[in-house]
PDB file of C-alpha atoms and ligand atoms in Angstrom:
ATOM      1  CA  UNK A   1      12.549   1.335  37.567  1.00  0.00           C
ATOM      2  CA  UNK A   2      13.828   4.262  35.493  1.00  0.00           C
ATOM      3  CA  UNK A   3      11.801   7.482  35.942  1.00  0.00           C
ATOM      4  CA  UNK A   4      10.968   8.687  32.395  1.00  0.00           C
ATOM      5  CA  UNK A   5      11.602  12.327  33.315  1.00  0.00           C
ATOM      6  CA  UNK A   6      15.232  11.581  34.126  1.00  0.00           C
ATOM      7  CA  UNK A   7      17.425  13.931  32.019  1.00  0.00           C
ATOM      8  CA  UNK A   8      19.487  10.975  30.818  1.00  0.00           C
ATOM      9  CA  UNK A   9      16.504   8.685  30.333  1.00  0.00           C
ATOM     10  CA  UNK A  10      17.285   7.580  26.768  1.00  0.00           C
ATOM     11  CA  UNK A  11      20.937   6.914  27.484  1.00  0.00           C
ATOM     12  CA  UNK A  12      20.099   4.970  30.654  1.00  0.00           C
ATOM     13  CA  UNK A  13      17.468   2.912  28.797  1.00  0.00           C
ATOM     14  CA  UNK A  14      20.102   1.960  26.231  1.00  0.00           C
ATOM     15  CA  UNK A  15      22.383   0.776  29.018  1.00  0.00           C
ATOM     16  CA  UNK A  16      19.540  -1.247  30.481  1.00  0.00           C
ATOM     17  CA  UNK A  17      18.810  -2.850  27.105  1.00  0.00           C
ATOM     18  CA  UNK A  18      22.455  -3.875  26.743  1.00  0.00           C
ATOM     19  CA  UNK A  19      22.708  -5.231  30.291  1.00  0.00           C
ATOM     20  CA  UNK A  20      19.507  -7.184  29.672  1.00  0.00           C
ATOM     21  CA  UNK A  21      20.965  -8.397  26.367  1.00  0.00           C
ATOM     22  CA  UNK A  22      24.114  -9.486  28.168  1.00  0.00           C
ATOM     23  CA  UNK A  23      22.145 -11.399  30.814  1.00  0.00           C
ATOM     24  CA  UNK A  24      20.199 -13.194  28.077  1.00  0.00           C
ATOM     25  CA  UNK A  25      23.389 -14.160  26.259  1.00  0.00           C
ATOM     26  CA  UNK A  26      22.753 -11.869  23.270  1.00  0.00           C
ATOM     27  CA  UNK A  27      25.338  -9.147  23.888  1.00  0.00           C
ATOM     28  CA  UNK A  28      29.010  -9.985  24.442  1.00  0.00           C
ATOM     29  CA  UNK A  29      30.676  -8.903  27.696  1.00  0.00           C
ATOM     30  CA  UNK A  30      32.972  -6.677  25.639  1.00  0.00           C
ATOM     31  CA  UNK A  31      29.889  -5.227  23.953  1.00  0.00           C
ATOM     32  CA  UNK A  32      29.166  -3.342  27.180  1.00  0.00           C
ATOM     33  CA  UNK A  33      32.619  -1.767  27.080  1.00  0.00           C
ATOM     34  CA  UNK A  34      32.294  -0.971  23.365  1.00  0.00           C
ATOM     35  CA  UNK A  35      29.018   0.814  24.114  1.00  0.00           C
ATOM     36  CA  UNK A  36      30.724   2.925  26.777  1.00  0.00           C
ATOM     37  CA  UNK A  37      33.209   4.123  24.185  1.00  0.00           C
ATOM     38  CA  UNK A  38      30.368   4.906  21.829  1.00  0.00           C
ATOM     39  CA  UNK A  39      28.516   6.818  24.556  1.00  0.00           C
ATOM     40  CA  UNK A  40      31.515   9.083  25.107  1.00  0.00           C
ATOM     41  CA  UNK A  41      31.582  10.073  21.426  1.00  0.00           C
ATOM     42  CA  UNK A  42      27.812  10.450  21.385  1.00  0.00           C
ATOM     43  CA  UNK A  43      28.076  12.871  24.303  1.00  0.00           C
ATOM     44  CA  UNK A  44      30.606  14.927  22.350  1.00  0.00           C
ATOM     45  CA  UNK A  45      28.321  14.961  19.323  1.00  0.00           C
ATOM     46  CA  UNK A  46      25.443  16.313  21.422  1.00  0.00           C
ATOM     47  CA  UNK A  47      23.503  13.008  21.255  1.00  0.00           C
ATOM     48  CA  UNK A  48      21.748  14.095  18.071  1.00  0.00           C
ATOM     49  CA  UNK A  49      21.853  13.055  14.433  1.00  0.00           C
ATOM     50  CA  UNK A  50      24.053  15.826  13.081  1.00  0.00           C
ATOM     51  CA  UNK A  51      23.864  17.269   9.519  1.00  0.00           C
ATOM     52  CA  UNK A  52      26.954  15.240   8.469  1.00  0.00           C
ATOM     53  CA  UNK A  53      25.293  12.066   9.769  1.00  0.00           C
ATOM     54  CA  UNK A  54      22.097  12.924   7.875  1.00  0.00           C
ATOM     55  CA  UNK A  55      24.141  13.397   4.694  1.00  0.00           C
ATOM     56  CA  UNK A  56      25.759   9.974   5.172  1.00  0.00           C
ATOM     57  CA  UNK A  57      22.398   8.382   5.985  1.00  0.00           C
ATOM     58  CA  UNK A  58      21.019   9.669   2.678  1.00  0.00           C
ATOM     59  CA  UNK A  59      24.006   8.274   0.763  1.00  0.00           C
ATOM     60  CA  UNK A  60      23.740   4.982   2.695  1.00  0.00           C
ATOM     61  CA  UNK A  61      20.011   4.710   1.960  1.00  0.00           C
ATOM     62  CA  UNK A  62      20.692   5.284  -1.756  1.00  0.00           C
ATOM     63  CA  UNK A  63      23.462   2.641  -1.728  1.00  0.00           C
ATOM     64  CA  UNK A  64      21.179   0.093  -0.045  1.00  0.00           C
ATOM     65  CA  UNK A  65      18.456   0.737  -2.646  1.00  0.00           C
ATOM     66  CA  UNK A  66      20.954   0.478  -5.500  1.00  0.00           C
ATOM     67  CA  UNK A  67      22.483  -2.753  -4.183  1.00  0.00           C
ATOM     68  CA  UNK A  68      21.753  -5.986  -6.021  1.00  0.00           C
ATOM     69  CA  UNK A  69      22.393  -8.130  -2.968  1.00  0.00           C
ATOM     70  CA  UNK A  70      22.454  -5.819   0.055  1.00  0.00           C
ATOM     71  CA  UNK A  71      23.040  -7.332   3.495  1.00  0.00           C
ATOM     72  CA  UNK A  72      22.660  -5.977   7.030  1.00  0.00           C
ATOM     73  CA  UNK A  73      25.242  -7.451   9.397  1.00  0.00           C
ATOM     74  CA  UNK A  74      23.863  -7.954  12.925  1.00  0.00           C
ATOM     75  CA  UNK A  75      25.910  -8.281  16.114  1.00  0.00           C
ATOM     76  CA  UNK A  76      25.066  -8.602  19.792  1.00  0.00           C
ATOM     77  CA  UNK A  77      24.867  -4.864  20.496  1.00  0.00           C
ATOM     78  CA  UNK A  78      22.498  -3.974  17.677  1.00  0.00           C
ATOM     79  CA  UNK A  79      20.326  -7.019  18.417  1.00  0.00           C
ATOM     80  CA  UNK A  80      19.882  -5.753  21.987  1.00  0.00           C
ATOM     81  CA  UNK A  81      19.548  -2.045  21.144  1.00  0.00           C
ATOM     82  CA  UNK A  82      17.367  -1.834  18.041  1.00  0.00           C
ATOM     83  CA  UNK A  83      16.076  -5.195  16.762  1.00  0.00           C
ATOM     84  CA  UNK A  84      12.790  -3.687  15.479  1.00  0.00           C
ATOM     85  CA  UNK A  85      14.588  -1.107  13.371  1.00  0.00           C
ATOM     86  CA  UNK A  86      16.915  -3.757  11.898  1.00  0.00           C
ATOM     87  CA  UNK A  87      13.942  -5.823  10.735  1.00  0.00           C
ATOM     88  CA  UNK A  88      12.153  -2.700   9.425  1.00  0.00           C
ATOM     89  CA  UNK A  89      15.246  -1.718   7.449  1.00  0.00           C
ATOM     90  CA  UNK A  90      15.499  -5.210   5.995  1.00  0.00           C
ATOM     91  CA  UNK A  91      11.822  -5.086   4.960  1.00  0.00           C
ATOM     92  CA  UNK A  92      12.137  -1.588   3.485  1.00  0.00           C
ATOM     93  CA  UNK A  93      15.248  -2.364   1.413  1.00  0.00           C
ATOM     94  CA  UNK A  94      14.964  -6.104   0.774  1.00  0.00           C
ATOM     95  CA  UNK A  95      18.415  -6.438   2.400  1.00  0.00           C
ATOM     96  CA  UNK A  96      19.117  -9.792   4.046  1.00  0.00           C
ATOM     97  CA  UNK A  97      19.856  -9.952   7.759  1.00  0.00           C
ATOM     98  CA  UNK A  98      23.021 -11.896   8.588  1.00  0.00           C
ATOM     99  CA  UNK A  99      24.281 -12.486  12.121  1.00  0.00           C
ATOM    100  CA  UNK A 100      28.037 -12.004  12.231  1.00  0.00           C
ATOM    101  CA  UNK A 101      29.797 -12.001  15.575  1.00  0.00           C
ATOM    102  CA  UNK A 102      33.272 -11.181  16.790  1.00  0.00           C
ATOM    103  CA  UNK A 103      32.748 -13.354  19.885  1.00  0.00           C
ATOM    104  CA  UNK A 104      30.942 -16.028  17.955  1.00  0.00           C
ATOM    105  CA  UNK A 105      29.250 -19.010  19.534  1.00  0.00           C
ATOM    106  CA  UNK A 106      26.414 -21.125  18.132  1.00  0.00           C
ATOM    107  CA  UNK A 107      24.409 -20.329  21.231  1.00  0.00           C
ATOM    108  CA  UNK A 108      24.679 -16.552  20.777  1.00  0.00           C
ATOM    109  CA  UNK A 109      23.872 -16.832  17.061  1.00  0.00           C
ATOM    110  CA  UNK A 110      20.743 -18.845  17.931  1.00  0.00           C
ATOM    111  CA  UNK A 111      19.624 -16.348  20.562  1.00  0.00           C
ATOM    112  CA  UNK A 112      20.079 -13.377  18.223  1.00  0.00           C
ATOM    113  CA  UNK A 113      18.202 -15.267  15.496  1.00  0.00           C
ATOM    114  CA  UNK A 114      15.316 -15.739  17.948  1.00  0.00           C
ATOM    115  CA  UNK A 115      15.299 -12.015  18.770  1.00  0.00           C
ATOM    116  CA  UNK A 116      15.098 -11.086  15.069  1.00  0.00           C
ATOM    117  CA  UNK A 117      12.410 -13.677  14.289  1.00  0.00           C
ATOM    118  CA  UNK A 118      10.456 -12.454  17.288  1.00  0.00           C
ATOM    119  CA  UNK A 119      10.451  -9.005  15.679  1.00  0.00           C
ATOM    120  CA  UNK A 120       9.086 -10.411  12.433  1.00  0.00           C
ATOM    121  CA  UNK A 121      12.203 -11.345  10.433  1.00  0.00           C
ATOM    122  CA  UNK A 122      11.426 -14.210   8.068  1.00  0.00           C
ATOM    123  CA  UNK A 123      14.885 -15.045   6.770  1.00  0.00           C
ATOM    124  CA  UNK A 124      17.884 -14.781   9.041  1.00  0.00           C
ATOM    125  CA  UNK A 125      21.305 -15.814   7.771  1.00  0.00           C
ATOM    126  CA  UNK A 126      24.270 -16.552   9.998  1.00  0.00           C
ATOM    127  CA  UNK A 127      23.776 -19.994  11.505  1.00  0.00           C
ATOM    128  CA  UNK A 128      25.816 -22.619   9.615  1.00  0.00           C
ATOM    129  CA  UNK A 129      28.222 -20.312   7.776  1.00  0.00           C
ATOM    130  CA  UNK A 130      29.547 -21.905   4.573  1.00  0.00           C
ATOM    131  CA  UNK A 131      32.195 -19.399   3.434  1.00  0.00           C
ATOM    132  CA  UNK A 132      35.074 -17.426   4.921  1.00  0.00           C
ATOM    133  CA  UNK A 133      36.284 -13.891   4.252  1.00  0.00           C
ATOM    134  CA  UNK A 134      39.842 -14.140   2.983  1.00  0.00           C
ATOM    135  CA  UNK A 135      42.633 -12.510   4.949  1.00  0.00           C
ATOM    136  CA  UNK A 136      40.631 -12.346   8.165  1.00  0.00           C
ATOM    137  CA  UNK A 137      41.470 -14.532  11.140  1.00  0.00           C
ATOM    138  CA  UNK A 138      38.777 -13.458  13.623  1.00  0.00           C
ATOM    139  CA  UNK A 139      35.455 -15.266  14.000  1.00  0.00           C
ATOM    140  CA  UNK A 140      33.944 -12.528  11.880  1.00  0.00           C
ATOM    141  CA  UNK A 141      35.454 -14.307   8.853  1.00  0.00           C
ATOM    142  CA  UNK A 142      32.615 -16.854   9.014  1.00  0.00           C
ATOM    143  CA  UNK A 143      29.886 -15.796   6.609  1.00  0.00           C
ATOM    144  CA  UNK A 144      27.251 -17.305   4.342  1.00  0.00           C
ATOM    145  CA  UNK A 145      27.660 -17.576   0.581  1.00  0.00           C
ATOM    146  CA  UNK A 146      24.137 -16.260  -0.080  1.00  0.00           C
ATOM    147  CA  UNK A 147      24.572 -13.340   2.288  1.00  0.00           C
ATOM    148  CA  UNK A 148      27.722 -11.390   3.088  1.00  0.00           C
ATOM    149  CA  UNK A 149      29.979 -13.394   0.764  1.00  0.00           C
ATOM    150  CA  UNK A 150      27.967 -12.621  -2.383  1.00  0.00           C
ATOM    151  CA  UNK A 151      26.775  -9.184  -1.254  1.00  0.00           C
ATOM    152  CA  UNK A 152      27.671  -6.005  -3.098  1.00  0.00           C
ATOM    153  CA  UNK A 153      26.580  -3.641  -0.299  1.00  0.00           C
ATOM    154  CA  UNK A 154      26.950  -4.414   3.415  1.00  0.00           C
ATOM    155  CA  UNK A 155      25.714  -2.340   6.330  1.00  0.00           C
ATOM    156  CA  UNK A 156      27.990  -2.870   9.329  1.00  0.00           C
ATOM    157  CA  UNK A 157      26.888  -1.255  12.580  1.00  0.00           C
ATOM    158  CA  UNK A 158      29.576  -1.421  15.335  1.00  0.00           C
ATOM    159  CA  UNK A 159      32.245  -3.095  13.308  1.00  0.00           C
ATOM    160  CA  UNK A 160      35.918  -3.837  13.775  1.00  0.00           C
ATOM    161  CA  UNK A 161      38.423  -2.313  11.380  1.00  0.00           C
ATOM    162  CA  UNK A 162      39.822  -5.636  10.179  1.00  0.00           C
ATOM    163  CA  UNK A 163      36.602  -6.883   8.684  1.00  0.00           C
ATOM    164  CA  UNK A 164      35.732  -3.504   7.188  1.00  0.00           C
ATOM    165  CA  UNK A 165      39.103  -3.532   5.408  1.00  0.00           C
ATOM    166  CA  UNK A 166      38.619  -7.121   4.254  1.00  0.00           C
ATOM    167  CA  UNK A 167      35.108  -6.394   2.925  1.00  0.00           C
ATOM    168  CA  UNK A 168      36.303  -3.300   1.062  1.00  0.00           C
ATOM    169  CA  UNK A 169      39.173  -5.371  -0.412  1.00  0.00           C
ATOM    170  CA  UNK A 170      36.553  -7.837  -1.700  1.00  0.00           C
ATOM    171  CA  UNK A 171      35.095  -4.934  -3.702  1.00  0.00           C
ATOM    172  CA  UNK A 172      32.022  -4.372  -1.561  1.00  0.00           C
ATOM    173  CA  UNK A 173      30.457  -1.057  -0.665  1.00  0.00           C
ATOM    174  CA  UNK A 174      30.607  -0.892   3.118  1.00  0.00           C
ATOM    175  CA  UNK A 175      28.217   1.362   5.011  1.00  0.00           C
ATOM    176  CA  UNK A 176      29.433   1.670   8.601  1.00  0.00           C
ATOM    177  CA  UNK A 177      27.641   3.129  11.610  1.00  0.00           C
ATOM    178  CA  UNK A 178      30.262   4.170  14.143  1.00  0.00           C
ATOM    179  CA  UNK A 179      30.171   6.986  16.678  1.00  0.00           C
ATOM    180  CA  UNK A 180      33.948   7.253  16.550  1.00  0.00           C
ATOM    181  CA  UNK A 181      34.918   9.163  13.377  1.00  0.00           C
ATOM    182  CA  UNK A 182      38.578   8.266  13.973  1.00  0.00           C
ATOM    183  CA  UNK A 183      38.149   4.493  14.123  1.00  0.00           C
ATOM    184  CA  UNK A 184      39.679   2.314  11.434  1.00  0.00           C
ATOM    185  CA  UNK A 185      36.195   1.208  10.443  1.00  0.00           C
ATOM    186  CA  UNK A 186      35.056   4.814  10.032  1.00  0.00           C
ATOM    187  CA  UNK A 187      38.149   5.678   8.001  1.00  0.00           C
ATOM    188  CA  UNK A 188      38.011   2.564   5.786  1.00  0.00           C
ATOM    189  CA  UNK A 189      34.299   2.238   5.013  1.00  0.00           C
ATOM    190  CA  UNK A 190      32.777   3.569   1.796  1.00  0.00           C
ATOM    191  CA  UNK A 191      30.084   5.488   3.670  1.00  0.00           C
ATOM    192  CA  UNK A 192      30.409   6.137   7.409  1.00  0.00           C
ATOM    193  CA  UNK A 193      27.434   7.284   9.426  1.00  0.00           C
ATOM    194  CA  UNK A 194      28.827   8.874  12.602  1.00  0.00           C
ATOM    195  CA  UNK A 195      25.751   8.419  14.747  1.00  0.00           C
ATOM    196  CA  UNK A 196      24.256   6.160  17.388  1.00  0.00           C
ATOM    197  CA  UNK A 197      22.766   2.987  15.872  1.00  0.00           C
ATOM    198  CA  UNK A 198      19.598   3.667  17.876  1.00  0.00           C
ATOM    199  CA  UNK A 199      19.033   6.880  15.883  1.00  0.00           C
ATOM    200  CA  UNK A 200      20.776   6.006  12.617  1.00  0.00           C
ATOM    201  CA  UNK A 201      18.920   2.798  11.784  1.00  0.00           C
ATOM    202  CA  UNK A 202      15.382   4.260  12.239  1.00  0.00           C
ATOM    203  CA  UNK A 203      16.585   7.325  10.249  1.00  0.00           C
ATOM    204  CA  UNK A 204      17.808   5.001   7.482  1.00  0.00           C
ATOM    205  CA  UNK A 205      14.360   3.374   7.350  1.00  0.00           C
ATOM    206  CA  UNK A 206      12.708   6.793   6.958  1.00  0.00           C
ATOM    207  CA  UNK A 207      15.181   7.895   4.316  1.00  0.00           C
ATOM    208  CA  UNK A 208      14.892   4.644   2.321  1.00  0.00           C
ATOM    209  CA  UNK A 209      11.102   5.046   2.223  1.00  0.00           C
ATOM    210  CA  UNK A 210      11.507   8.605   0.908  1.00  0.00           C
ATOM    211  CA  UNK A 211      14.169   7.744  -1.676  1.00  0.00           C
ATOM    212  CA  UNK A 212      12.183   4.803  -3.041  1.00  0.00           C
ATOM    213  CA  UNK A 213      10.272   7.301  -5.208  1.00  0.00           C
ATOM    214  CA  UNK A 214      13.455   8.260  -7.075  1.00  0.00           C
ATOM    215  CA  UNK A 215      14.778   6.593 -10.187  1.00  0.00           C
ATOM    216  CA  UNK A 216      18.155   4.880 -10.508  1.00  0.00           C
ATOM    217  CA  UNK A 217      19.907   7.916 -11.987  1.00  0.00           C
ATOM    218  CA  UNK A 218      18.835  10.106  -9.096  1.00  0.00           C
ATOM    219  CA  UNK A 219      19.970   7.513  -6.561  1.00  0.00           C
ATOM    220  CA  UNK A 220      23.335   7.235  -8.316  1.00  0.00           C
ATOM    221  CA  UNK A 221      23.688  10.991  -8.111  1.00  0.00           C
ATOM    222  CA  UNK A 222      23.111  10.964  -4.324  1.00  0.00           C
ATOM    223  CA  UNK A 223      25.547   8.094  -3.850  1.00  0.00           C
ATOM    224  CA  UNK A 224      28.173   9.661  -6.114  1.00  0.00           C
ATOM    225  CA  UNK A 225      27.920  13.049  -4.390  1.00  0.00           C
ATOM    226  CA  UNK A 226      29.123  11.625  -1.104  1.00  0.00           C
ATOM    227  CA  UNK A 227      32.775  11.907  -0.065  1.00  0.00           C
ATOM    228  CA  UNK A 228      33.544   9.874   3.064  1.00  0.00           C
ATOM    229  CA  UNK A 229      36.817  11.622   3.851  1.00  0.00           C
ATOM    230  CA  UNK A 230      35.214  15.076   3.694  1.00  0.00           C
ATOM    231  CA  UNK A 231      32.212  13.984   5.710  1.00  0.00           C
ATOM    232  CA  UNK A 232      34.434  12.508   8.448  1.00  0.00           C
ATOM    233  CA  UNK A 233      36.325  15.812   8.620  1.00  0.00           C
ATOM    234  CA  UNK A 234      32.970  17.503   9.286  1.00  0.00           C
ATOM    235  CA  UNK A 235      32.252  15.011  12.075  1.00  0.00           C
ATOM    236  CA  UNK A 236      35.586  15.794  13.734  1.00  0.00           C
ATOM    237  CA  UNK A 237      34.966  19.545  13.326  1.00  0.00           C
ATOM    238  CA  UNK A 238      31.598  19.100  15.013  1.00  0.00           C
ATOM    239  CA  UNK A 239      33.304  17.505  18.042  1.00  0.00           C
ATOM    240  CA  UNK A 240      36.030  20.195  18.133  1.00  0.00           C
ATOM    241  CA  UNK A 241      33.452  22.999  18.215  1.00  0.00           C
ATOM    242  CA  UNK A 242      32.328  21.956  21.692  1.00  0.00           C
TER     243      UNK A 242
HETATM  244  O1  PTJ B   1      28.486  -9.016  19.295  1.00  0.00           O
HETATM  245  P1  PTJ B   1      29.914  -9.269  18.866  1.00  0.00           P
HETATM  246  O2  PTJ B   1      30.433 -10.588  19.371  1.00  0.00           O
HETATM  247  O3  PTJ B   1      30.079  -9.166  17.371  1.00  0.00           O
HETATM  248  O4  PTJ B   1      30.845  -8.161  19.519  1.00  0.00           O
HETATM  249  C1  PTJ B   1      30.595  -6.834  19.243  1.00  0.00           C
HETATM  250  C2  PTJ B   1      31.625  -5.833  19.798  1.00  0.00           C
HETATM  251  C3  PTJ B   1      30.943  -4.471  19.843  1.00  0.00           C
HETATM  252  C4  PTJ B   1      32.042  -6.258  21.171  1.00  0.00           C
HETATM  253  C5  PTJ B   1      32.833  -5.798  18.858  1.00  0.00           C
HETATM  254  O5  PTJ B   1      32.391  -5.532  17.552  1.00  0.00           O
HETATM  255  C6  PTJ B   1      33.847  -4.775  19.292  1.00  0.00           C
HETATM  256  O6  PTJ B   1      34.736  -5.033  20.084  1.00  0.00           O
HETATM  257  O7  PTJ B   1      33.704  -3.574  18.724  1.00  0.00           O
HETATM  258  P2  PTJ B   1      34.806  -2.393  18.894  1.00  0.00           P
HETATM  259  O8  PTJ B   1      36.027  -2.741  18.123  1.00  0.00           O
HETATM  260  O9  PTJ B   1      34.913  -1.992  20.316  1.00  0.00           O
HETATM  261  O10 PTJ B   1      34.117  -1.232  18.110  1.00  0.00           O
HETATM  262  C7  PTJ B   1      32.937  -0.675  18.480  1.00  0.00           C
HETATM  263  C8  PTJ B   1      32.845   0.697  17.785  1.00  0.00           C
HETATM  264  O11 PTJ B   1      31.476   1.031  17.762  1.00  0.00           O
HETATM  265  C9  PTJ B   1      33.573   1.795  18.548  1.00  0.00           C
HETATM  266  O12 PTJ B   1      34.222   2.660  17.636  1.00  0.00           O
HETATM  267  C10 PTJ B   1      32.459   2.558  19.271  1.00  0.00           C
HETATM  268  O13 PTJ B   1      32.719   3.929  19.369  1.00  0.00           O
HETATM  269  C11 PTJ B   1      31.269   2.315  18.348  1.00  0.00           C
HETATM  270  N1  PTJ B   1      29.985   2.254  19.052  1.00  0.00           N
HETATM  271  C12 PTJ B   1      29.709   1.761  20.269  1.00  0.00           C
HETATM  272  N2  PTJ B   1      28.403   1.869  20.558  1.00  0.00           N
HETATM  273  C13 PTJ B   1      27.814   2.436  19.470  1.00  0.00           C
HETATM  274  C14 PTJ B   1      28.826   2.690  18.501  1.00  0.00           C
HETATM  275  N3  PTJ B   1      28.560   3.240  17.309  1.00  0.00           N
HETATM  276  C15 PTJ B   1      27.281   3.561  17.058  1.00  0.00           C
HETATM  277  N4  PTJ B   1      26.268   3.347  17.938  1.00  0.00           N
HETATM  278  C16 PTJ B   1      26.485   2.798  19.141  1.00  0.00           C
HETATM  279  N5  PTJ B   1      25.470   2.601  19.993  1.00  0.00           N
END
């Protein structure tokens, strides 16, 4: 039992959630290692949503609201760490939830679908993929026509660089959430939120609900005022300042 006054309570709870997810067959074994890498960057960022992350969250929220067929890609880490927030974001934006796994198995897809439905998701895409992303050989190539394949905006938390590149090549706006500002995903995405998914996704929900009051022109202005390269430089500067 974790004492809630432990100075690293939140971080330790996240580890517990992932270990639990792994035991239930939701999170991949390598997902635990990937989280460790994320934790190291989060530590360097002060474990807070920094101003550059907030700026990217605002641009990402505007892009999701402007999208005609926005999709939220769900993997084993996010399903274990923040399933409620994923469903809330889908409800707030109308974005579809699609399970897309690097270590894909029908069993894992089914278990993640159950987690999302348990949290109130009505439609979950991912089982029975009927299209493939061109130029991608990993299991992540398997997508659904109605979801990721036809999407114009895709949110990809904890992604690998190959698929980000392939999605961008298909002409999609890719919003990535990645604690590592130097990763290929971070560098390739249209909008990169350098933040922990456990903070960034609830923040996106809040921001989407605020931006809903704006008209299309105002949303376009927010989206257009974002420069990913510049924002990533700020993220690196923030780490260097330590
Ligand atoms: O569930 P699956 O089968 O799709 O597998 C998922 C993993 C995570 C195993 C797979 O996508 C993978 O291997 O990812 P990578 O290539 O290790 O990339 C993970 C990236 O996410 C790294 O740059 C980490 O720094 C970052 N990261 C890890 N945990 C978090 C994170 N970013 C934001 N929030 C986190 N909690």
